[in-house]
Coordinates of C-alpha atoms and ligand atoms in Angstrom, one line a residue:
X90 CA 95.0 82.6 158.0
X91 CA 98.7 81.8 158.2
X92 CA 101.6 84.2 157.8
X93 CA 102.1 83.3 154.1
X94 CA 98.4 83.8 153.3
X95 CA 98.3 87.1 155.2
X96 CA 101.3 88.3 153.1
X97 CA 99.6 87.3 149.9
X98 CA 96.5 89.2 150.9
X99 CA 98.6 92.3 151.9
X100 CA 100.3 92.1 148.5
X101 CA 97.0 92.3 146.7
X102 CA 96.1 95.5 148.5
X103 CA 99.2 97.6 148.3
X104 CA 102.8 97.4 147.4
X105 CA 105.4 96.7 150.0
X106 CA 108.0 99.3 150.9
X107 CA 110.9 96.9 150.3
X108 CA 111.6 93.5 148.9
X109 CA 115.0 92.0 150.0
X110 CA 116.5 89.1 148.1
X111 CA 118.4 86.6 150.3
X112 CA 118.3 85.7 154.0
X113 CA 121.9 85.4 154.8
X114 CA 123.9 87.7 157.1
X115 CA 123.0 90.7 154.8
X116 CA 119.3 90.0 154.3
X117 CA 118.6 89.4 158.0
X118 CA 120.2 92.6 159.2
X119 CA 118.6 94.6 156.4
X120 CA 115.2 93.3 157.5
X121 CA 115.9 94.2 161.1
X122 CA 116.9 97.8 160.1
X123 CA 113.8 98.2 157.8
X124 CA 111.6 97.1 160.6
X125 CA 113.2 99.7 162.8
X126 CA 112.3 102.3 160.2
X127 CA 108.7 101.1 160.3
X128 CA 108.9 99.9 156.7
X129 CA 106.9 97.0 155.3
X130 CA 109.4 94.6 154.0
X131 CA 109.6 91.0 152.9
X132 CA 112.7 88.9 152.4
X133 CA 112.6 86.3 149.6
X134 CA 114.9 83.3 150.2
X135 CA 115.5 80.3 147.9
X136 CA 116.5 78.0 150.7
X137 CA 114.1 76.5 153.3
X138 CA 115.9 78.3 156.1
X139 CA 118.2 81.3 156.9
X140 CA 121.9 81.3 156.6
X141 CA 122.9 82.0 153.0
X142 CA 126.5 80.7 152.5
X143 CA 126.4 78.9 155.8
X144 CA 123.2 77.2 154.9
X145 CA 124.5 75.8 151.6
X146 CA 128.2 75.1 152.4
X147 CA 127.8 72.1 154.7
X148 CA 130.7 70.1 153.5
X149 CA 132.8 68.4 156.2
X150 CA 135.5 70.8 157.4
X151 CA 133.6 73.9 156.4
X152 CA 134.8 76.7 158.7
X153 CA 135.2 80.4 158.6
X154 CA 138.7 81.9 158.0
X155 CA 137.9 85.0 160.0
X156 CA 137.9 84.7 163.8
X157 CA 134.5 84.0 165.4
X158 CA 134.7 87.0 167.7
X159 CA 135.1 89.2 164.6
X160 CA 133.0 87.4 162.1
X161 CA 129.7 88.2 163.8
X162 CA 127.2 91.1 164.0
X163 CA 128.3 94.2 165.9
X164 CA 125.0 96.1 165.7
X165 CA 123.5 94.8 169.0
X166 CA 125.7 94.8 172.1
X167 CA 123.5 92.3 174.0
X168 CA 123.7 89.9 171.1
X169 CA 127.5 90.0 170.9
X170 CA 127.8 89.7 174.6
X171 CA 125.4 86.8 175.1
X172 CA 126.5 84.6 172.1
X173 CA 129.2 82.1 173.1
X174 CA 131.7 81.1 170.4
X175 CA 133.4 77.8 171.2
X176 CA 136.3 77.9 168.8
X177 CA 138.7 80.5 167.4
X178 CA 137.4 79.8 163.9
X179 CA 133.7 78.8 163.9
X180 CA 132.6 75.7 162.1
X181 CA 129.7 75.9 159.6
X182 CA 127.2 74.2 162.1
X183 CA 128.1 76.8 164.8
X184 CA 127.7 79.7 162.4
X185 CA 124.4 78.4 161.2
X186 CA 123.2 78.1 164.8
X187 CA 124.3 81.7 165.4
X188 CA 122.4 82.9 162.3
X189 CA 119.3 81.0 163.4
X190 CA 119.6 82.5 166.8
X191 CA 119.7 86.0 165.3
X192 CA 116.6 85.2 163.2
X193 CA 114.8 84.1 166.3
X194 CA 116.1 86.7 168.7
X195 CA 114.9 89.5 166.5
X196 CA 111.7 87.6 165.4
X197 CA 112.7 87.9 161.7
X198 CA 111.2 84.7 160.3
X199 CA 107.7 86.1 160.0
X200 CA 108.7 88.4 157.2
X201 CA 110.8 85.8 155.3
X202 CA 109.4 83.7 152.5
X203 CA 111.4 80.6 152.3
X204 CA 111.6 78.2 149.3
X205 CA 111.1 81.3 147.1
X206 CA 113.8 81.7 144.5
X207 CA 113.6 85.0 142.6
X208 CA 113.4 84.5 138.9
X209 CA 113.0 88.1 137.8
X210 CA 112.8 91.7 139.0
X211 CA 111.2 94.3 136.7
X212 CA 111.0 98.0 137.0
X213 CA 107.7 99.7 136.5
X214 CA 108.8 103.2 135.8
X215 CA 105.4 104.7 135.6
X216 CA 104.4 103.6 139.0
X217 CA 107.9 103.8 140.4
X218 CA 107.8 100.1 141.6
X219 CA 109.7 96.9 141.4
X220 CA 107.9 93.7 140.7
X221 CA 109.7 90.5 141.6
X222 CA 108.5 87.1 140.4
X223 CA 109.5 83.8 142.0
X224 CA 110.2 80.6 140.1
X225 CA 107.0 79.3 141.7
X226 CA 105.0 82.1 140.0
X227 CA 104.4 84.4 143.0
X228 CA 104.8 88.1 142.6
X229 CA 105.9 90.8 145.0
X230 CA 105.7 94.5 144.4
X231 CA 107.6 97.1 146.3
X232 CA 109.0 100.7 146.1
X233 CA 112.6 99.5 146.7
X234 CA 114.4 96.3 145.9
X235 CA 117.5 95.4 147.9
X236 CA 119.8 92.6 146.8
X237 CA 121.4 90.6 149.6
X238 CA 122.2 87.6 147.3
X239 CA 125.8 87.3 148.5
X240 CA 129.1 87.2 146.6
X241 CA 129.7 83.5 146.6
X242 CA 126.3 82.0 146.2
X243 CA 126.2 80.6 142.7
X244 CA 128.2 77.4 142.5
X245 CA 130.4 76.9 139.5
X246 CA 130.2 73.5 138.0
X247 CA 132.7 73.1 135.1
X248 CA 131.0 71.7 132.0
X249 CA 132.9 68.5 132.0
X250 CA 131.7 66.2 129.2
X251 CA 129.8 63.2 130.5
X252 CA 128.9 64.7 133.8
X253 CA 125.5 63.0 133.9
X254 CA 126.9 59.6 132.9
X255 CA 128.7 59.1 136.2
X256 CA 127.2 56.0 138.0
X257 CA 128.4 57.1 141.5
X258 CA 127.4 60.2 143.5
X259 CA 128.5 63.7 142.5
X260 CA 128.6 66.6 144.9
X261 CA 129.5 70.3 144.9
X262 CA 130.8 71.7 148.2
X263 CA 128.5 74.7 147.9
X264 CA 125.4 72.5 147.5
X265 CA 126.1 69.9 150.1
X266 CA 123.2 67.6 151.1
X267 CA 121.6 68.5 154.4
X268 CA 121.7 64.9 155.6
X269 CA 125.5 64.7 155.2
X270 CA 127.6 62.2 153.2
X271 CA 129.3 59.1 154.5
X272 CA 132.4 58.3 152.5
X273 CA 133.4 55.3 154.5
X274 CA 134.9 52.6 152.3
X275 CA 134.5 54.6 149.1
X276 CA 136.9 55.6 146.4
X277 CA 136.5 59.4 146.2
X278 CA 137.8 62.1 143.8
X279 CA 137.9 65.8 144.8
X280 CA 138.3 68.3 142.0
X281 CA 139.7 71.7 143.2
X282 CA 142.1 72.8 145.8
X283 CA 140.9 76.4 146.7
X284 CA 139.6 77.3 150.2
X285 CA 136.8 74.7 150.0
X286 CA 139.0 71.9 148.7
X287 CA 141.7 72.6 151.3
X288 CA 139.1 72.3 154.0
X289 CA 137.2 69.2 152.7
X290 CA 140.2 67.1 151.6
X291 CA 141.6 66.3 155.1
X292 CA 138.1 65.2 156.3
X293 CA 137.3 63.0 153.3
X294 CA 140.8 61.5 153.5
X295 CA 140.1 60.3 157.0
X296 CA 136.9 58.5 155.9
X297 CA 137.4 57.3 152.4
X298 CA 139.0 54.1 151.4
X299 CA 141.0 56.1 148.8
X300 CA 141.1 59.7 147.8
X301 CA 142.4 61.2 144.5
X302 CA 142.8 64.9 144.6
X303 CA 142.6 66.5 141.1
X304 CA 144.7 69.6 141.3
X305 CA 145.0 72.2 138.5
X306 CA 146.7 74.9 140.4
X307 CA 148.7 74.4 143.6
X308 CA 147.5 77.0 146.1
X309 CA 149.0 78.7 149.1
X310 CA 147.6 77.8 152.5
X311 CA 148.7 78.7 156.0
X312 CA 147.7 76.6 159.0
X313 CA 144.6 78.0 160.9
X314 CA 145.9 77.0 164.3
X315 CA 142.4 76.7 165.3
X316 CA 141.7 75.9 169.0
X317 CA 138.9 76.1 171.5
X318 CA 138.4 79.6 172.9
X319 CA 139.4 80.1 176.4
X320 CA 136.5 81.7 178.5
X321 CA 138.9 84.2 180.1
X322 CA 140.2 85.3 176.7
X323 CA 136.7 85.7 175.4
X324 CA 135.6 87.7 178.4
X325 CA 138.6 90.0 178.0
X326 CA 137.9 90.5 174.3
X327 CA 134.2 91.1 174.9
X328 CA 134.9 93.7 177.6
X329 CA 136.5 95.8 174.9
X330 CA 134.1 94.9 172.1
X331 CA 133.2 98.5 171.1
X332 CA 136.9 99.4 170.6
X333 CA 137.6 96.2 168.6
X334 CA 134.6 96.8 166.3
X335 CA 135.6 100.4 165.7
X336 CA 139.1 99.3 164.9
X337 CA 137.7 96.8 162.4
X338 CA 135.5 99.4 160.7
X339 CA 138.5 101.7 160.2
X340 CA 140.9 99.0 159.2
X341 CA 141.9 97.9 155.7
X342 CA 140.0 94.6 155.6
X343 CA 137.4 94.9 158.4
X344 CA 139.4 92.9 160.9
X345 CA 140.7 94.5 164.1
X346 CA 143.1 91.7 165.0
X347 CA 145.2 91.8 161.8
X348 CA 148.7 93.3 162.0
X349 CA 149.0 96.8 160.6
X350 CA 152.2 96.7 158.7
X351 CA 154.6 99.6 159.0
X352 CA 157.7 98.3 157.2
X353 CA 158.6 97.1 153.7
X354 CA 159.7 93.5 153.4
X355 CA 162.7 94.9 151.6
X356 CA 163.9 97.2 154.3
X357 CA 164.6 94.4 156.8
X358 CA 167.2 91.7 156.8
X359 CA 166.5 88.2 155.5
X360 CA 166.8 86.8 159.1
X361 CA 164.3 89.3 160.4
X362 CA 161.9 88.5 157.6
X363 CA 162.1 84.8 158.2
X364 CA 161.4 85.3 161.8
X365 CA 158.4 87.5 161.0
X366 CA 157.0 85.0 158.5
X367 CA 157.6 82.2 161.0
X368 CA 155.6 84.1 163.6
X369 CA 152.9 84.8 161.0
X370 CA 152.8 81.1 160.2
X371 CA 152.4 80.2 163.9
X372 CA 149.8 82.9 164.5
X373 CA 147.6 81.1 161.9
X374 CA 145.6 83.7 160.0
X375 CA 145.2 85.1 156.5
X376 CA 146.8 88.2 157.9
X377 CA 150.1 86.5 156.8
X378 CA 150.1 88.7 153.6
X379 CA 149.8 91.8 155.8
X380 CA 153.1 91.3 157.7
X381 CA 154.8 93.9 155.5
X382 CA 153.4 96.9 153.7
X383 CA 154.3 95.7 150.2
X384 CA 153.7 92.0 150.1
X385 CA 150.6 92.6 147.9
X386 CA 152.2 95.6 146.1
X387 CA 155.7 94.7 145.1
X388 CA 156.8 91.5 143.3
X389 CA 160.2 91.2 145.0
X390 CA 158.6 91.7 148.4
X391 CA 155.9 89.2 147.5
X392 CA 158.5 86.6 146.6
X393 CA 159.9 86.7 150.1
X394 CA 156.5 85.9 151.6
X395 CA 155.8 83.3 148.9
X396 CA 159.1 81.6 149.3
X397 CA 158.6 81.1 153.0
X398 CA 155.3 79.2 152.5
X399 CA 156.9 77.1 149.7
X400 CA 159.7 76.2 152.0
X401 CA 157.1 75.1 154.7
X402 CA 155.3 72.9 152.1
X403 CA 158.6 71.2 151.3
X404 CA 159.2 70.6 155.0
X405 CA 155.7 69.2 155.7
X406 CA 155.2 66.9 152.7
X407 CA 157.4 63.9 152.9
X408 CA 157.5 62.8 149.2
X409 CA 159.7 65.5 147.4
X410 CA 157.9 64.9 144.1
X411 CA 154.5 65.4 145.7
X412 CA 155.8 68.5 147.6
X413 CA 157.0 70.0 144.3
X414 CA 153.6 69.4 142.7
X415 CA 151.9 71.1 145.7
X416 CA 154.2 74.1 145.5
X417 CA 152.4 77.2 144.1
X418 CA 153.9 79.1 141.2
X419 CA 152.0 82.4 141.4
X420 CA 152.4 85.3 143.8
X421 CA 151.0 84.7 147.3
X422 CA 147.7 86.6 147.9
X423 CA 146.9 87.2 144.3
X424 CA 144.5 84.4 144.7
X425 CA 142.6 84.2 147.9
X426 CA 145.0 82.8 150.6
X427 CA 143.6 79.5 152.1
X428 CA 143.6 78.7 155.8
X429 CA 143.8 75.0 156.6
X430 CA 143.9 72.3 159.2
X431 CA 146.3 69.5 158.3
X432 CA 146.0 70.1 154.6
X433 CA 149.5 69.5 153.3
X434 CA 150.0 66.8 156.0
X435 CA 147.1 64.9 154.3
X436 CA 149.4 64.1 151.3
X437 CA 151.5 62.0 153.7
X438 CA 148.7 59.5 154.1
X439 CA 148.8 56.2 152.3
X440 CA 145.3 56.5 150.9
X441 CA 145.7 59.9 149.3
X442 CA 147.1 60.5 145.8
X443 CA 147.6 63.9 144.2
X444 CA 146.7 64.0 140.5
X445 CA 148.2 67.0 138.7
X446 CA 145.7 68.0 136.0
X447 CA 147.6 71.0 134.9
X448 CA 149.4 69.0 132.2
X449 CA 146.9 66.2 131.7
X450 CA 143.6 68.0 132.2
X451 CA 140.3 66.3 133.0
X452 CA 138.9 65.2 129.7
X453 CA 135.6 63.9 130.9
X454 CA 133.6 62.3 133.6
X455 CA 132.7 58.8 132.7
X456 CA 130.3 56.2 134.1
X457 CA 133.1 54.9 136.3
X458 CA 134.9 58.0 137.3
X459 CA 137.2 60.7 135.9
X460 CA 139.2 60.5 132.8
X461 CA 142.1 62.8 132.3
X462 CA 144.0 63.1 129.0
X463 CA 146.5 60.6 130.6
X464 CA 144.2 57.9 132.1
X465 CA 141.0 57.0 133.8
X466 CA 140.4 56.9 137.6
X467 CA 137.7 54.7 139.0
X468 CA 135.6 56.4 141.7
X469 CA 132.5 55.9 143.8
X470 CA 132.0 59.6 144.5
X471 CA 133.2 62.9 143.0
X472 CA 133.3 66.1 145.0
X473 CA 133.5 69.3 143.0
X474 CA 135.2 71.9 145.1
X475 CA 135.2 74.1 142.0
X476 CA 134.1 77.4 143.5
X477 CA 131.5 80.0 142.5
X478 CA 130.5 82.4 139.7
X479 CA 131.5 85.1 142.2
X480 CA 130.1 88.6 142.9
X481 CA 128.0 88.9 139.7
X482 CA 126.7 85.3 139.1
X483 CA 123.8 85.3 141.4
X484 CA 122.5 88.7 140.3
X485 CA 123.0 88.0 136.6
X486 CA 121.1 84.8 137.2
X487 CA 118.0 86.8 138.0
X488 CA 116.3 88.5 135.0
X489 CA 116.6 92.1 136.3
X490 CA 115.2 94.7 134.1
X491 CA 115.7 98.4 134.9
X492 CA 114.4 101.6 133.2
X493 CA 113.3 101.0 129.7
X494 CA 113.5 97.3 130.1
X495 CA 117.3 97.3 130.2
X496 CA 118.7 94.0 131.3
X497 CA 121.3 94.0 134.1
X498 CA 123.0 91.0 132.6
X499 CA 123.4 92.9 129.4
X500 CA 124.6 96.1 131.0
X501 CA 127.2 94.0 132.8
X502 CA 128.2 91.9 129.9
X503 CA 131.7 93.4 129.7
X504 CA 132.0 93.5 133.5
X505 CA 130.0 94.9 136.4
X506 CA 129.5 98.6 136.8
X507 CA 128.1 100.1 140.0
X508 CA 128.5 103.3 141.8
X509 CA 130.2 102.6 145.1
X510 CA 129.0 99.0 144.6
X511 CA 125.7 100.2 146.0
X512 CA 123.6 101.1 142.9
X513 CA 123.9 100.7 139.2
X514 CA 122.8 103.4 136.9
X515 CA 119.5 102.8 135.0
X516 CA 118.1 100.6 137.8
X517 CA 116.5 103.1 140.1
X518 CA 115.6 102.2 143.7
X519 CA 117.6 98.9 143.4
X520 CA 120.3 98.7 146.1
X521 CA 123.1 96.1 146.2
X522 CA 124.6 95.0 149.5
X523 CA 128.3 94.2 149.0
X524 CA 127.9 94.8 145.2
X525 CA 130.7 94.9 142.7
X526 CA 133.0 97.8 143.3
X527 CA 132.8 97.6 147.1
X528 CA 135.3 95.9 149.5
X529 CA 133.0 92.8 150.0
X530 CA 135.1 89.7 149.4
X531 CA 138.4 91.5 150.2
X532 CA 137.2 92.1 153.7
X533 CA 135.6 90.5 156.7
X534 CA 132.3 90.4 154.9
X535 CA 130.2 90.9 158.0
X536 CA 131.9 94.3 158.7
X537 CA 131.2 95.3 155.1
X538 CA 127.6 94.0 155.2
X539 CA 126.9 96.1 158.3
X540 CA 128.3 99.2 156.7
X541 CA 126.2 98.7 153.5
X542 CA 123.0 97.9 155.4
X543 CA 123.4 100.9 157.7
X544 CA 124.2 103.2 154.7
X545 CA 121.1 101.9 152.8
X546 CA 118.8 102.2 155.8
X547 CA 120.0 105.8 156.5
X548 CA 119.5 106.6 152.8
X549 CA 115.9 105.2 152.8
X550 CA 115.1 107.3 155.9
X551 CA 116.6 110.4 154.1
X552 CA 114.5 109.7 151.0
X553 CA 111.3 109.4 153.1
X554 CA 112.1 112.5 155.1
X555 CA 112.6 114.6 152.0
X556 CA 109.8 113.2 150.0
X557 CA 112.1 111.7 147.4
X558 CA 110.6 108.8 145.5
X559 CA 113.3 107.8 143.1
X560 CA 117.0 107.3 143.4
X561 CA 119.5 106.3 140.8
X562 CA 123.2 106.3 140.3
X563 CA 124.5 109.0 137.9
X564 CA 126.2 107.4 135.0
X565 CA 129.2 109.8 135.1
X566 CA 129.7 109.2 138.8
X567 CA 129.5 105.4 138.2
X568 CA 132.1 105.6 135.4
X569 CA 134.4 107.6 137.7
X570 CA 133.9 105.0 140.5
X571 CA 134.7 102.1 138.2
X572 CA 137.9 103.9 137.2
X573 CA 138.7 104.3 140.9
X574 CA 138.1 100.6 141.5
X575 CA 140.5 99.8 138.6
X576 CA 143.1 102.2 139.9
X577 CA 142.9 100.7 143.4
X578 CA 143.3 97.2 142.0
X579 CA 146.2 98.2 139.8
X580 CA 148.0 99.7 142.7
X581 CA 148.3 96.1 144.0
X582 CA 149.4 92.8 142.6
X583 CA 145.9 91.4 142.9
X584 CA 145.0 91.7 139.2
X585 CA 148.0 89.5 138.3
X586 CA 146.5 86.3 139.8
X587 CA 144.1 84.1 137.8
X588 CA 141.6 84.5 140.5
X589 CA 137.8 84.5 140.9
X590 CA 138.2 88.2 141.9
X591 CA 138.7 88.7 138.2
X592 CA 136.2 86.2 137.0
X593 CA 139.0 84.0 135.7
X594 CA 137.5 80.8 137.1
X595 CA 134.4 80.9 134.9
X596 CA 134.7 80.2 131.2
X597 CA 133.6 83.2 129.1
X598 CA 133.3 85.6 132.1
X599 CA 134.9 89.0 131.4
X600 CA 138.2 89.6 133.1
X601 CA 137.5 92.6 135.3
X602 CA 138.7 93.0 138.9
X603 CA 135.4 93.3 140.7
X604 CA 135.9 94.2 144.4
X605 CA 137.3 97.6 145.6
X606 CA 140.8 97.1 146.9
X607 CA 141.3 100.5 148.5
X608 CA 140.4 99.3 152.0
X609 CA 137.3 99.1 154.2
X610 CA 138.1 102.2 156.3
X611 CA 138.9 104.4 153.2
X612 CA 135.8 103.1 151.5
X613 CA 133.6 104.0 154.5
X614 CA 135.0 107.5 154.4
X615 CA 134.1 107.9 150.8
X616 CA 130.5 106.6 151.3
X617 CA 130.0 108.9 154.3
X618 CA 131.4 111.9 152.4
X619 CA 129.0 111.2 149.5
X620 CA 126.1 111.5 152.0
X621 CA 127.5 114.7 153.6
X622 CA 127.7 116.1 150.0
X623 CA 124.0 115.6 149.6
X624 CA 124.3 112.1 148.0
X625 CA 126.8 113.2 145.5
X626 CA 126.7 111.1 142.4
X627 CA 123.2 110.0 142.9
X628 CA 120.1 111.4 141.1
X629 CA 117.3 112.0 143.5
X630 CA 113.8 113.0 142.3
Ligands
N01_999 O1 136.6 78.0 145.0 P1 138.0 78.5 144.3 P2 136.4 77.6 146.6 N1 139.4 71.5 136.3 O2 137.5 79.1 143.1 C1 139.5 74.2 140.6 C2 135.4 81.5 150.0 N2 135.5 80.3 150.9 O3 135.0 77.2 146.8 O4 142.8 77.4 140.7 C3 140.1 71.4 137.4 O5 138.9 79.2 145.2 C4 140.3 75.5 140.6 O6 141.5 75.4 139.9 P3 142.3 76.7 139.4 C5 136.7 82.1 149.9 O7 136.6 83.4 149.6 C6 135.9 80.6 152.2 O8 137.5 76.8 147.1 O9 141.2 77.6 138.8 N3 140.1 72.2 138.5 C7 140.5 75.7 142.2 O10 141.5 74.9 142.6 C8 137.2 81.4 148.6 O11 138.3 82.0 148.0 C9 136.0 79.6 153.1 O12 143.3 76.2 138.5 C10 139.1 73.1 138.4 C11 139.1 75.2 142.7 O13 138.6 74.4 141.6 C12 135.9 81.3 147.8 O14 134.9 81.0 148.8 C13 135.8 78.3 152.7 C14 138.3 73.3 137.3 C15 138.2 76.3 143.0 O15 138.7 77.1 143.9 C16 135.9 80.2 146.8 O16 136.6 79.0 147.3 C17 135.4 78.0 151.4 C18 138.4 72.5 136.3 N4 137.7 72.6 135.2 C19 135.3 79.1 150.5 N5 137.5 74.4 137.6 C20 136.5 79.9 154.4 O17 136.0 80.9 155.0 C21 137.8 74.8 138.8 N6 138.8 74.1 139.3 C22 137.6 79.2 155.0

């Protein structure tokens, strides 16, 4: 009998303790913690292997924008000491190797069901169980269900007319073919210039015969200044790993190495600011918007940081008309800041043309390429770097039914509501790792994942110890937390950008600022205090 058959047999006999959805960073660590608690758990994963985001986003140039030594698990000191990161910012293949290494090192695969996409999760109130069904028709029953589906896992493909009529090949950066793509000699069009576009464009430009970039919004990007990691530097960092990790946990965005601003941009001279922004630019990190306390809080302060990047774009891009089209018009940081390698420089190449689709939008995809309202562009391949239905898309894509058959998608129709981003009222025993209303995408997500996984594991141990079978979020506590999330966002400029943080990138999605902007360290204190207060705001029975 193989592992899968064994699991099926087990399922027939008795329910599992926990079903986890997703085998990315979150699902793997959750499984490891559940095992340590002696719980019977299964992870259901749509892909054929582990990795989550780093499994799917295999496009050329895919690379993390948090430094490798920080974007990694901290829960096991031997793991963090033994793993060798080769570059300051890890590439997708290196990250995927790391995640595979973790799966093997902790022997996690035997409890993961691959090629198993969850279609529905239904609450059986009478028996206090969750039953999950896969698209393939298998069912899994457990006391607890834990979502580890990730915040950026449902690709967003704009519904361009004629998408299926294109005779060439069409790709999405978040669903990249495993075998890779050779663009040599091809005429390629890339739609989208967010983080994925900014990374993939320089790589395709080097291969393709010709590249058209279809840009709707010019975005801010700062150079990554990526480089190989020096062994001495790595050793010194690792020698102080516990301190660095603790600093990350207490920090605003889960990264120890970011500057902690102490001054307003408006209380220093213009020369001093220019020098600070120049140093930030040379440092190469998204910490650029954290140089002063008020870059993300005050429009005048923000303009000083925005203007510096605009000036750099004008300096890098040789054709002044192209430089102007590449110059952002919104406030820096109100959409996620990109980190690039040779992005703006790519527009100095002979084989690259920037097509501004803000005024003449894409009208349709044709058999031969892309037609804007101005003209048609003939292409052999189209790459959609058009992003994701972020934070809620993957969860709403599963037919989740809570108490009384209530649908999660319906409950969240006007925007997601969750207490601490961990549970949503009316869906007992369903936990959300990095759910809406938690720092998630506004942080080094691995730091945030570890905090949630550990909080949930401690919570499950507490429930078991006290003979509590059912846990739900109290609706009043949830409402208050949603208000706190709104207040935290409104204390910043973040809601003023047309960003995916707000759902603005998906047609028809409600405009609600979804992550908690109050900071990773502050959020941790709130979560810990809730526990100290006897799981305040949760209903335990
Ligand atoms: O997606 P995006 P992404 N017509 O939504 C354009 C993480 N990430 O995949 O801005 C024309 O940012 C859209 O235009 P506009 C990171 O958190 C991290 O790039 O809406 N254009 C935009 O330019 C990131 O923020 C890493 O006007 C259309 C682009 O498509 C998040 O994932 C790497 C369009 C989408 O940009 C998402 O990034 C990659 C249309 N109809 C991703 N629809 C790193 O760690 C959309 N667009 C480095």
